[in-house]
Structures are given as structure tokens and as C-alpha cells.
Coordinates of C-alpha atoms and ligand atoms in Angstrom, one line a residue:
X1 CA 51.7 -0.5 -82.3
X2 CA 54.9 -1.1 -84.2
X3 CA 56.2 1.6 -86.2
X4 CA 56.7 0.6 -90.7
X5 CA 59.4 -0.7 -90.4
X6 CA 62.2 2.2 -92.9
X7 CA 65.4 1.5 -94.1
X8 CA 67.8 2.4 -95.8
X9 CA 71.5 2.7 -97.3
X10 CA 73.3 5.9 -97.8
X11 CA 76.2 5.4 -100.2
X12 CA 78.4 8.4 -100.6
X13 CA 79.5 7.9 -104.7
X14 CA 82.8 8.5 -104.0
X15 CA 84.3 5.5 -105.4
X16 CA 83.0 2.4 -106.8
X17 CA 80.6 0.0 -103.7
X18 CA 83.9 -2.1 -102.3
X19 CA 82.0 -5.9 -100.7
X20 CA 81.6 -3.9 -97.5
X21 CA 79.3 -1.7 -99.0
X22 CA 77.1 -4.0 -100.2
X23 CA 76.9 -6.7 -97.4
X24 CA 75.9 -2.9 -96.1
X25 CA 72.9 -3.1 -99.0
X26 CA 71.3 -6.8 -98.8
X27 CA 71.3 -5.7 -94.5
X28 CA 68.9 -3.2 -95.1
X29 CA 67.4 -4.5 -98.6
X30 CA 67.1 -8.3 -95.9
X31 CA 65.7 -7.2 -92.5
X32 CA 63.4 -4.7 -94.1
X33 CA 62.0 -7.7 -96.4
X34 CA 61.7 -10.2 -93.0
X35 CA 59.5 -6.9 -91.8
X36 CA 58.0 -6.2 -94.7
X37 CA 59.8 -3.1 -94.5
X38 CA 60.8 -0.8 -96.4
X39 CA 63.9 -0.4 -98.3
X40 CA 65.7 3.1 -98.9
X41 CA 68.1 3.8 -101.1
X42 CA 69.1 7.6 -100.5
X43 CA 72.2 9.1 -103.3
X44 CA 74.9 11.5 -100.3
X45 CA 76.4 13.4 -102.6
X46 CA 76.4 16.8 -100.2
X47 CA 80.4 17.0 -100.4
X48 CA 81.1 18.1 -104.0
X49 CA 84.9 18.2 -104.3
X50 CA 85.1 13.6 -103.7
X51 CA 81.8 12.9 -105.5
X52 CA 83.2 10.8 -108.7
X53 CA 82.5 11.0 -112.2
X54 CA 80.4 7.3 -112.9
X55 CA 80.0 6.1 -109.2
X56 CA 76.9 6.7 -109.2
X57 CA 76.0 4.2 -111.9
X58 CA 78.5 1.9 -110.3
X59 CA 75.8 1.4 -106.7
X60 CA 72.9 1.2 -109.0
X61 CA 74.4 -1.5 -111.7
X62 CA 76.5 -3.4 -108.5
X63 CA 73.0 -3.3 -106.2
X64 CA 71.3 -4.3 -109.9
X65 CA 73.7 -7.0 -110.4
X66 CA 72.9 -8.5 -106.9
X67 CA 69.0 -8.3 -107.1
X68 CA 68.6 -5.6 -104.0
X69 CA 65.6 -3.6 -105.2
X70 CA 65.4 -0.3 -103.5
X71 CA 61.5 0.0 -103.2
X72 CA 61.9 4.2 -102.6
X73 CA 65.0 5.2 -104.3
X74 CA 66.7 7.7 -107.0
X75 CA 65.0 5.8 -109.8
X76 CA 61.9 4.2 -107.9
X77 CA 61.1 7.5 -106.8
X78 CA 58.8 7.4 -103.4
X79 CA 56.6 9.6 -101.3
X80 CA 60.1 11.5 -99.3
X81 CA 62.1 12.6 -102.2
X82 CA 63.8 13.8 -104.2
X83 CA 66.2 11.0 -102.8
X84 CA 69.2 12.9 -103.2
X85 CA 71.0 14.8 -101.1
X86 CA 72.0 17.2 -103.8
X87 CA 68.4 17.7 -104.8
X88 CA 67.8 18.3 -101.4
X89 CA 69.8 21.1 -100.4
X90 CA 67.4 24.2 -100.0
X91 CA 66.1 21.7 -96.5
X92 CA 68.8 21.4 -94.8
X93 CA 69.9 25.2 -94.1
X94 CA 66.7 25.4 -92.2
X95 CA 67.1 22.2 -89.6
X96 CA 71.0 24.2 -89.1
X97 CA 69.8 27.9 -87.9
X98 CA 67.2 25.7 -85.8
X99 CA 70.2 24.6 -84.1
X100 CA 71.6 28.2 -83.5
X101 CA 68.4 29.6 -82.8
X102 CA 68.2 27.2 -79.7
X103 CA 71.3 27.4 -78.6
X104 CA 72.8 24.1 -80.1
X105 CA 75.0 25.0 -83.0
X106 CA 77.1 28.7 -83.4
X107 CA 78.3 30.4 -86.9
X108 CA 82.0 30.1 -86.5
X109 CA 84.8 32.3 -88.9
X110 CA 88.6 30.3 -88.4
X111 CA 90.5 31.3 -91.2
X112 CA 92.1 27.5 -92.1
X113 CA 95.3 29.9 -91.0
X114 CA 93.6 29.7 -87.3
X115 CA 92.7 27.2 -87.8
X116 CA 96.1 25.4 -87.6
X117 CA 97.6 27.7 -85.0
X118 CA 95.1 26.8 -83.4
X119 CA 96.5 22.5 -83.6
X120 CA 99.8 23.6 -83.0
X121 CA 98.7 25.1 -79.6
X122 CA 97.5 22.2 -78.9
X123 CA 100.1 19.4 -80.0
X124 CA 103.0 21.9 -78.2
X125 CA 101.1 22.0 -75.0
X126 CA 101.1 18.1 -75.4
X127 CA 97.2 17.8 -76.3
X128 CA 97.2 14.3 -78.4
X129 CA 94.2 15.1 -80.3
X130 CA 93.2 19.3 -80.5
X131 CA 89.5 19.9 -81.0
X132 CA 87.2 22.8 -81.6
X133 CA 85.3 21.4 -78.8
X134 CA 83.8 23.5 -75.6
X135 CA 87.4 24.4 -74.3
X136 CA 89.5 25.7 -77.5
X137 CA 86.5 27.8 -78.6
X138 CA 86.4 30.1 -76.3
X139 CA 90.1 31.6 -77.8
X140 CA 89.1 31.6 -81.6
X141 CA 86.3 33.5 -82.8
X142 CA 82.9 32.3 -83.9
X143 CA 78.7 33.9 -82.8
X144 CA 79.9 32.3 -78.7
X145 CA 83.3 34.8 -78.1
X146 CA 82.5 38.1 -80.6
X147 CA 80.4 39.9 -79.5
X148 CA 76.9 40.0 -81.9
X149 CA 76.7 43.2 -83.7
X150 CA 80.6 41.6 -84.9
X151 CA 78.2 38.2 -86.1
X152 CA 75.8 40.7 -88.0
X153 CA 78.1 41.9 -89.6
X154 CA 80.3 40.0 -90.6
X155 CA 77.2 37.4 -92.3
X156 CA 76.1 40.8 -93.6
X157 CA 79.1 41.3 -95.5
X158 CA 79.0 37.6 -96.8
X159 CA 82.5 37.4 -94.9
X160 CA 82.5 33.3 -94.8
X161 CA 81.5 31.4 -91.7
X162 CA 80.5 27.8 -90.7
X163 CA 77.8 26.1 -88.3
X164 CA 79.5 23.9 -86.1
X165 CA 77.6 22.3 -83.2
X166 CA 77.6 22.5 -79.6
X167 CA 79.1 20.1 -78.2
X168 CA 78.4 20.6 -74.0
X169 CA 81.5 19.8 -72.1
X170 CA 81.0 17.6 -69.5
X171 CA 77.7 15.1 -70.9
X172 CA 77.8 10.5 -71.1
X173 CA 75.7 10.6 -74.5
X174 CA 74.6 6.6 -74.6
X175 CA 73.3 4.6 -77.7
X176 CA 71.9 0.8 -77.5
X177 CA 73.3 -0.3 -80.7
X178 CA 71.1 -3.2 -81.7
X179 CA 74.5 -4.7 -82.0
X180 CA 76.9 -3.6 -79.9
X181 CA 75.2 -2.9 -76.8
X182 CA 75.3 -0.2 -74.8
X183 CA 77.6 1.9 -76.4
X184 CA 78.8 5.3 -73.6
X185 CA 81.5 8.3 -74.9
X186 CA 82.0 10.5 -72.5
X187 CA 81.3 14.6 -74.9
X188 CA 84.3 15.6 -73.9
X189 CA 86.3 13.2 -76.2
X190 CA 83.8 14.9 -78.9
X191 CA 84.1 17.2 -81.1
X192 CA 82.3 20.1 -82.2
X193 CA 81.3 19.3 -85.6
X194 CA 80.8 21.4 -89.1
X195 CA 76.9 20.9 -89.3
X196 CA 77.2 23.6 -92.3
X197 CA 80.1 24.9 -94.4
X198 CA 81.2 27.6 -95.9
X199 CA 79.8 26.7 -99.5
X200 CA 76.5 26.4 -97.3
X201 CA 76.7 22.6 -97.7
X202 CA 75.4 20.7 -95.2
X203 CA 78.5 17.9 -94.3
X204 CA 77.5 14.5 -93.2
X205 CA 76.3 14.8 -90.0
X206 CA 74.4 17.4 -90.7
X207 CA 72.5 16.2 -94.0
X208 CA 72.2 11.5 -92.8
X209 CA 70.4 13.0 -89.6
X210 CA 68.3 15.0 -91.5
X211 CA 67.1 13.5 -93.9
X212 CA 67.5 10.3 -91.6
X213 CA 64.5 12.0 -89.6
X214 CA 62.1 12.8 -92.7
X215 CA 62.0 9.6 -94.4
X216 CA 60.9 8.3 -90.9
X217 CA 63.5 6.3 -90.8
X218 CA 63.2 3.0 -88.2
X219 CA 67.0 1.3 -88.2
X220 CA 70.4 2.7 -88.4
X221 CA 72.0 -1.0 -90.4
X222 CA 75.4 1.0 -91.3
X223 CA 79.0 -0.5 -91.3
X224 CA 81.1 0.5 -87.9
X225 CA 83.3 3.2 -89.0
X226 CA 80.1 5.0 -88.4
X227 CA 79.9 4.3 -84.9
X228 CA 82.8 7.6 -83.9
X229 CA 79.9 9.2 -85.1
X230 CA 77.3 8.4 -84.0
X231 CA 77.3 10.5 -80.5
X232 CA 77.6 12.6 -82.3
X233 CA 73.7 11.7 -84.1
X234 CA 72.9 11.4 -80.9
X235 CA 73.0 14.7 -80.1
X236 CA 71.2 16.2 -83.0
X237 CA 68.3 14.3 -82.9
X238 CA 68.3 15.3 -78.8
X239 CA 68.9 19.0 -80.6
X240 CA 66.0 18.2 -82.6
X241 CA 64.0 17.5 -80.4
X242 CA 63.2 14.2 -81.6
X243 CA 64.7 11.6 -79.7
X244 CA 61.0 9.8 -79.2
X245 CA 61.9 9.7 -83.5
X246 CA 65.1 8.1 -83.4
X247 CA 65.8 5.1 -85.3
X248 CA 67.3 1.7 -83.4
X249 CA 71.0 1.8 -84.4
X250 CA 72.4 -1.1 -85.5
X251 CA 76.5 -0.7 -86.6
X252 CA 78.3 -4.4 -89.1
X253 CA 81.4 -5.3 -88.1
X254 CA 84.6 -4.7 -89.9
X255 CA 85.6 -7.3 -93.1
X256 CA 88.9 -7.9 -92.7
X257 CA 92.1 -9.1 -94.6
X258 CA 92.0 -13.0 -95.4
X259 CA 95.3 -12.7 -92.0
X260 CA 92.9 -10.8 -90.2
X261 CA 94.8 -7.4 -89.9
X262 CA 93.4 -4.9 -90.7
X263 CA 90.1 -3.7 -92.9
X264 CA 90.2 -5.3 -96.0
X265 CA 91.4 -2.6 -98.3
X266 CA 92.3 -2.3 -102.3
X267 CA 95.3 -3.1 -102.0
X268 CA 94.4 -7.1 -100.7
X269 CA 92.7 -7.5 -103.8
X270 CA 95.5 -6.3 -106.0
X271 CA 98.0 -8.6 -102.9
X272 CA 96.1 -11.4 -103.5
X273 CA 94.6 -11.8 -107.3
X274 CA 90.8 -11.9 -106.0
X275 CA 87.9 -9.1 -106.4
X276 CA 86.6 -7.4 -103.5
X277 CA 84.2 -4.9 -105.5
X278 CA 80.4 -6.7 -106.8
X279 CA 81.5 -5.4 -111.2
X280 CA 84.3 -4.3 -112.6
X281 CA 85.5 -0.3 -112.0
X282 CA 87.6 2.0 -114.9
X283 CA 87.9 5.0 -112.3
X284 CA 88.8 8.4 -115.2
X285 CA 92.9 7.9 -114.2
X286 CA 92.8 3.9 -115.9
X287 CA 92.3 2.8 -112.7
X288 CA 91.0 -0.5 -114.0
X289 CA 89.5 -2.8 -111.4
X290 CA 87.3 -6.3 -111.4
X291 CA 84.7 -8.0 -110.4
X292 CA 83.0 -11.0 -108.6
X293 CA 80.5 -10.3 -112.2
X294 CA 83.4 -10.3 -113.8
X295 CA 85.4 -12.9 -112.4
X296 CA 82.8 -14.9 -112.9
X297 CA 80.8 -15.2 -109.4
X298 CA 77.1 -15.6 -109.1
X299 CA 75.1 -13.1 -107.8
X300 CA 73.0 -15.2 -106.1
X301 CA 75.7 -17.4 -104.2
X302 CA 77.6 -14.3 -103.8
X303 CA 74.3 -13.1 -101.9
X304 CA 74.3 -16.0 -99.8
X305 CA 78.5 -15.3 -99.1
X306 CA 77.9 -11.8 -98.1
X307 CA 74.8 -12.6 -95.5
X308 CA 77.5 -15.5 -93.8
X309 CA 80.0 -12.2 -93.8
X310 CA 79.1 -11.2 -89.8
X311 CA 75.6 -13.1 -90.1
X312 CA 74.6 -16.5 -88.9
X313 CA 71.3 -18.7 -88.3
X314 CA 72.7 -20.3 -85.4
X315 CA 72.3 -23.8 -87.3
X316 CA 74.4 -25.4 -89.3
X317 CA 72.3 -24.6 -92.8
X318 CA 75.0 -22.8 -95.4
X319 CA 73.6 -22.4 -98.6
X320 CA 69.8 -19.9 -98.0
X321 CA 67.7 -18.8 -100.9
X322 CA 67.0 -15.4 -100.6
X323 CA 64.0 -16.1 -99.5
X324 CA 65.5 -18.2 -96.0
X325 CA 67.8 -15.4 -96.1
X326 CA 64.6 -13.4 -95.8
X327 CA 62.6 -15.2 -93.2
X328 CA 66.5 -16.5 -90.9
X329 CA 67.7 -12.8 -91.4
X330 CA 68.8 -11.5 -87.4
X331 CA 69.7 -8.2 -86.1
X332 CA 70.6 -9.7 -83.2
X333 CA 72.2 -12.5 -84.8
X334 CA 75.4 -10.3 -85.8
X335 CA 78.9 -10.7 -84.2
X336 CA 80.6 -7.7 -83.3
X337 CA 84.1 -9.2 -84.0
X338 CA 85.1 -7.8 -87.0
X339 CA 85.0 -10.7 -89.9
X340 CA 87.8 -12.8 -91.8
X341 CA 87.0 -12.1 -95.6
X342 CA 87.7 -15.2 -97.6
X343 CA 87.8 -16.0 -100.8
X344 CA 88.0 -19.9 -100.3
X345 CA 83.9 -19.7 -98.8
X346 CA 83.3 -17.3 -102.2
X347 CA 83.9 -19.8 -104.4
X348 CA 82.7 -22.8 -102.7
X349 CA 79.4 -20.7 -102.4
X350 CA 79.4 -20.3 -106.4
X351 CA 80.1 -23.5 -107.3
X352 CA 77.1 -25.0 -104.8
X353 CA 75.7 -22.7 -107.0
X354 CA 76.2 -23.5 -110.3
X355 CA 75.3 -27.4 -109.8
X356 CA 72.1 -25.9 -108.6
X357 CA 71.4 -24.0 -111.8
X358 CA 69.0 -25.6 -114.9
X359 CA 71.2 -26.7 -117.8
X360 CA 69.2 -24.2 -120.3
X361 CA 70.5 -20.7 -117.4
X362 CA 74.6 -21.6 -117.2
X363 CA 74.1 -22.6 -121.1
X364 CA 73.5 -18.8 -121.1
X365 CA 76.1 -17.8 -119.9
X366 CA 79.0 -20.6 -121.4
X367 CA 76.8 -18.7 -125.3
X368 CA 78.6 -15.2 -124.2
X369 CA 82.5 -17.3 -124.7
X370 CA 81.3 -18.4 -128.2
X371 CA 79.3 -16.0 -130.0
X372 CA 83.4 -13.6 -128.7
X373 CA 84.9 -17.7 -130.5
X374 CA 82.6 -17.1 -133.8
X375 CA 80.9 -20.2 -133.1
X376 CA 77.7 -20.6 -133.3
X377 CA 76.6 -24.1 -131.5
X378 CA 72.4 -24.8 -130.5
X379 CA 71.0 -24.3 -127.5
X380 CA 70.5 -27.9 -126.6
X381 CA 74.1 -28.3 -127.8
X382 CA 75.5 -26.0 -125.4
X383 CA 72.9 -26.9 -122.2
X384 CA 74.5 -30.9 -122.8
X385 CA 77.9 -29.3 -121.9
X386 CA 76.5 -27.4 -119.0
X387 CA 75.0 -30.3 -118.2
X388 CA 78.7 -32.2 -117.9
X389 CA 80.7 -29.7 -116.5
X390 CA 79.1 -27.8 -114.0
X391 CA 79.9 -30.5 -111.7
X392 CA 83.2 -29.6 -112.5
X393 CA 83.3 -25.8 -112.7
X394 CA 83.7 -22.5 -109.4
X395 CA 83.7 -20.0 -112.5
X396 CA 81.2 -18.7 -114.5
X397 CA 84.3 -19.0 -117.1
X398 CA 86.0 -22.4 -116.5
X399 CA 82.4 -23.3 -118.5
X400 CA 84.5 -22.8 -120.8
X401 CA 87.1 -22.9 -120.1
X402 CA 87.0 -26.2 -119.2
X403 CA 84.5 -27.4 -122.0
X404 CA 85.9 -25.9 -125.0
X405 CA 87.8 -29.2 -126.6
X406 CA 83.0 -29.4 -127.9
X407 CA 83.3 -27.1 -129.0
X408 CA 87.0 -27.3 -130.8
X409 CA 88.4 -29.7 -132.4
X410 CA 92.5 -29.8 -129.5
X411 CA 95.1 -28.9 -131.9
X412 CA 97.6 -29.6 -129.2
X413 CA 97.6 -32.6 -126.6
X414 CA 99.1 -32.7 -123.1
X415 CA 102.4 -33.6 -123.8
X416 CA 103.0 -36.2 -120.2
X417 CA 99.5 -37.8 -121.4
X418 CA 102.1 -38.7 -124.9
X419 CA 103.9 -39.6 -123.1
X420 CA 103.0 -42.0 -120.8
X421 CA 100.5 -43.4 -122.6
X422 CA 100.6 -43.3 -126.8
X423 CA 101.2 -46.3 -127.4
X424 CA 101.4 -48.9 -130.3
X425 CA 98.3 -51.0 -128.1
X426 CA 96.8 -47.8 -127.7
X427 CA 97.1 -46.1 -131.2
X428 CA 95.2 -49.8 -132.3
X429 CA 92.6 -50.1 -130.0
X430 CA 91.8 -45.9 -132.3
X431 CA 92.0 -46.8 -135.1
X432 CA 89.5 -49.6 -134.7
X433 CA 87.4 -47.7 -132.5
X434 CA 87.0 -44.9 -135.5
X435 CA 86.3 -48.2 -137.8
X436 CA 84.0 -49.4 -135.8
X437 CA 81.9 -45.9 -135.1
X438 CA 81.1 -45.2 -138.8
X439 CA 79.1 -48.4 -138.2
X440 CA 76.6 -46.0 -136.0
X441 CA 74.6 -43.4 -135.7
X442 CA 76.1 -39.8 -135.8
X443 CA 74.2 -38.8 -132.6
X444 CA 74.7 -41.4 -130.7
X445 CA 74.1 -42.0 -127.1
X446 CA 77.1 -42.6 -124.4
X447 CA 75.9 -46.0 -123.8
X448 CA 76.6 -47.5 -128.3
X449 CA 79.8 -45.3 -127.7
X450 CA 80.6 -47.5 -124.8
X451 CA 79.9 -50.5 -126.0
X452 CA 81.6 -50.1 -129.5
X453 CA 84.4 -49.2 -127.2
X454 CA 83.9 -51.8 -125.5
X455 CA 84.2 -54.3 -128.2
X456 CA 87.0 -53.7 -130.2
X457 CA 88.8 -53.7 -126.9
X458 CA 87.4 -57.8 -126.3
X459 CA 88.7 -57.9 -130.1
X460 CA 91.9 -57.1 -129.3
X461 CA 92.3 -58.3 -125.9
X462 CA 93.0 -54.8 -124.4
X463 CA 91.9 -54.0 -121.3
X464 CA 89.9 -50.8 -121.1
X465 CA 92.7 -49.2 -118.4
X466 CA 95.6 -49.5 -120.5
X467 CA 93.7 -47.1 -123.5
X468 CA 91.4 -45.0 -121.2
X469 CA 94.2 -42.0 -120.9
X470 CA 95.1 -42.0 -124.4
X471 CA 91.1 -41.9 -126.4
X472 CA 89.9 -38.8 -124.0
X473 CA 94.1 -37.3 -125.4
X474 CA 92.5 -37.2 -128.7
X475 CA 88.8 -36.4 -128.8
X476 CA 89.8 -33.6 -125.1
X477 CA 93.8 -33.1 -125.7
X478 CA 93.5 -33.5 -122.1
X479 CA 93.9 -35.6 -119.5
X480 CA 90.5 -35.2 -117.2
X481 CA 87.0 -33.4 -117.7
X482 CA 83.7 -35.9 -117.8
X483 CA 82.5 -38.2 -118.4
X484 CA 84.6 -39.8 -122.2
X485 CA 81.5 -41.9 -123.5
X486 CA 79.0 -38.3 -122.6
X487 CA 81.3 -36.2 -124.5
X488 CA 81.4 -38.9 -127.5
X489 CA 77.8 -38.9 -126.7
X490 CA 77.8 -34.6 -127.8
X491 CA 80.1 -34.3 -130.2
X492 CA 79.0 -36.5 -132.2
X493 CA 80.0 -39.9 -134.4
X494 CA 81.6 -38.4 -137.4
X495 CA 83.2 -34.7 -135.1
X496 CA 85.1 -38.1 -132.9
X497 CA 86.2 -40.4 -136.2
X498 CA 87.5 -36.9 -137.2
X499 CA 89.6 -36.0 -134.3
X500 CA 90.7 -39.7 -134.2
X501 CA 92.4 -39.3 -137.4
X502 CA 93.7 -36.1 -137.0
X503 CA 95.9 -37.6 -133.7
X504 CA 96.5 -40.7 -135.0
X505 CA 97.9 -38.8 -138.3
X506 CA 99.1 -35.7 -135.4
X507 CA 101.3 -37.8 -133.4
X508 CA 102.3 -40.5 -135.3
X509 CA 105.7 -40.1 -135.0
X510 CA 105.5 -40.4 -131.0
X511 CA 104.2 -43.7 -130.3
X512 CA 106.0 -45.7 -127.6
X513 CA 106.2 -49.5 -128.5
Ligands
LIG1 N1 77.5 8.2 -97.1 C1 77.8 7.8 -95.4 C2 77.8 6.4 -96.2 O1 79.6 6.6 -97.1 C3 77.4 6.9 -95.1 C4 76.2 6.1 -93.6 C5 75.4 6.1 -93.2 O2 74.6 5.2 -93.2 O3 75.3 6.6 -92.3 O4 78.5 5.6 -96.3

């Protein structure tokens, strides 16, 4: 019988989680849900020197924003906890000792200076990547070269040491990656990785393998940058005697710069002015990075966008609800090749999701800006405004930027349109329109606003095309936007009349004959 799927997202809290990390979390999540499995969040924080304050909170908040909810984790708890590696410290040493005892790991006492000398020596001998390995270890200070008595003495007297993995000299290491197929690496290219550091803390390699085993992880889905570590991990599984239950590996393709030249980085975000972090990051060093959330992306649009960064369903369909993603997702349909990061695609997804979102939900976002500007408005009005704007906006703040005239009368008018369209004919129509509107009720419909205008136009013998932009100008200050009659219906009769009078007065001297 197949084992229950158990996958984990295992970030190190060393800084803000970048969009590639969010994608890894999402793929793990989708895979778990698809197989009725368990999605685990494990925090890998054993490298104390690289920890960044708030990074863990940032990870939690980012996942919460995206709706990627762990089944087990540092907040949820669970039967395999604790889920923070720093709280599992005592376990790792035991496992390292197991390897030392079985002859697959050893103590090494080399000082930083001695290691540096070794590297220098190898460089002089034209070794391209100097490594601590099956050959070099024979001339270094470790439990394989020193007499057993001396090793014991050194350890007992508290001389610092590390524990290294004893990588065999000549062995082909094979792993069958679910995305890349068979990956073969010769052990001579690997170094004797440190498993336990001189402060007694495990390195990533040891802690990661021990925890994946103890947490009964069935699939390791992670970024391609971890592929070079995978052969070391395979060796560890073998030496622990856990080969039978070794998880399946799936290394996700790299996210590339928009031009495809290299890995997507923070610099690209700054250079092109687009976010690559899920939410805002405020670093201790004063660094401030804007997130997709603050830029006005909807989390459901981000989910759809990120799902497609490296995976495709094999059909033309692009818009997927989370449930549809769960149903269609498969590791087999993830591509090997790196994926270019295309912000236009993210914008396109966002537009589609804004368009499809119920007016009342969009209103929540617009209320945020209204409150900031100290403007009170009814839920009904704000929802109607959203209904008018949602076909036209790309990002959430556009609702306010493009729609502020629904709430505040324009103080300035687009000068280009004034120059072209502010004619005697237009001002005459507008005066008459203001007068005709007086006969209407306050909450007139768009159809009534339109009928009234047409009556005026007919009476004055003017074609609508000649004055329409001027009418829009006085109501909104700008030359384009949603249906003008709907705008009038939303702002109401009194406000419309008052805006017409304001404009007639303010632009009095600019009328073209
Ligand atoms: N802690 C590693 C990271 O920060 C986890 C890599 C893995 O998933 O094995 O990405």
C-alpha cells in the first residue's frame, strides 16, 4: 500500500522569503492536498549566525496571506514536533554519533588556519575546487589519521572539533528525481560535508535528513539550488540504513530574470520596479522591500500565477481556482528548464481575479483608501464604484487612483481636453444640463441621466460626440473612465450639478470659440 503523502516546506529564517520560496511552499501544499496528504512547515534555524529577526514571522505571515496553511507546523503543532529545529537540538548529536560508530563519519580537529593552508596547497597544485575529501583527509588532523588515544584526549579536554561525513572515494551515487529523471554523481566530486559544527549544532545536511526521516516525509519538493546537495543526502540515508524509506525527490526549476539571463534576484526587483517578495519586508538595517500584497495583488491571483511558474496543466486553461489547481497538479508536469519571471503575466492574472471578484469584497479594499483619506461612504456606494471600475484596473490601488472622483469633486481638469473640448457649445449644453437635472430626483438612474442629457442635446441641436468629453471632464477631471451616466447615477444629482457649476466657473476664461 502507498504511504500517506507527507511533504514539508522547510525554510531557514535568514531573511524575507522570496517568491521562489513561496512557489516551493505552494507546490508542496498543492501536492499534499491532491493526495489527501499532510503539509508540514518546518523551520530550519540551526545556523544561528545567519538568523534574521522577524524572518520567521515574515514566513508565517506570507504563507497566511497566500492561504497556504500547514497541517502540522510551529503554530499548528502535530505529532512529529517540535517543528523548529532549534528545539530538536538534542536529537541530532545522537544520529551523528551513530555514523561515527558505524565508520561513516569522523571527528576533525583542523583549525581554520590549517584548512586554509590545505586549500592553498591544493590551489598551487592546480586543483580547481579544493575539497576535504577521501584524498585530502589523509593528511589532515582527524580521527582517521590521529591515534585513537589522542582523539579521545582531545575530545575530553574540550578541543573544538567537527564531525564530517566520510564520503567514499569511488562510488557512483544515483538518484531518481521526479522532475529530472536519473541524476548520477561520482563521489569523488563531493566533499566530506560537516554534519556537526564545533558549537555542537548540526548543519543543514544532518538536521534535514534526520528530520525528514523522523517526520516520515515521503516527497522532498524543493528548489533546484538543492540538487547538488542531494547526493550527500542519498549517502546519509544509506549510512543511516534508511534507504527503504528515503523520500522521493523533486527539484523545482529555477526562477530566472525577465530576460532569462541568470537567477531572479532582489536586484532585478529594484531595477525593474516590480516586487519579488510576497509581503512588505522591513529589515533591521533600514532595508524596506515592497511586497506583492502592498502593490495590490490578490493572493488568489498570486496562487494562480505562481502555480504556472514551472508547471502547466497541459491544456489551454490558465485560470484555475485553488480547488482546480489541487485536482490538476502533478509533479510530472513540472518542467526542468528555468522559468523567466514575467511580471506582465502576474498583472494579467491579477486583472482577471479583480474582474471576477464580488463587488462587496472589492469594496473592502477601497474602504481602506477612503478611510486613509478621511472619506465616509456607504457600503452600497463603494460596491457600485467597484462594479464600475473592476473591468479597468490591474492592481488594487488603481481602484482608488482611478476612482477617487466618485468621492471627491475634481479640483483640476486635464488641460489637453480643456484645450480641445471646452467650447461654447459644450458650456451651453452643460448649463442647460445642470438646469434640466434639477427636475430629477436625487438618486437618478443612469438611464434618466442619459435621457436628460439627450433632451438637452436635442433642444440645442448638438451631436453628442461634440460635447461628451467636456461633460466627462467636468464630472471626473479626466478624459476617460467607466460609463459616464453610471458615474452620474452614483454621485447623484446634487453633486453632478455642483460639479458642472464649479467647472463652468473655474474654466470660464478658457472657453474656445
Ligand atoms: N532550509 C532549506 C532552505 O532554506 C531547506 C531545503 C530543503 O527543502 O531541503 O531552503
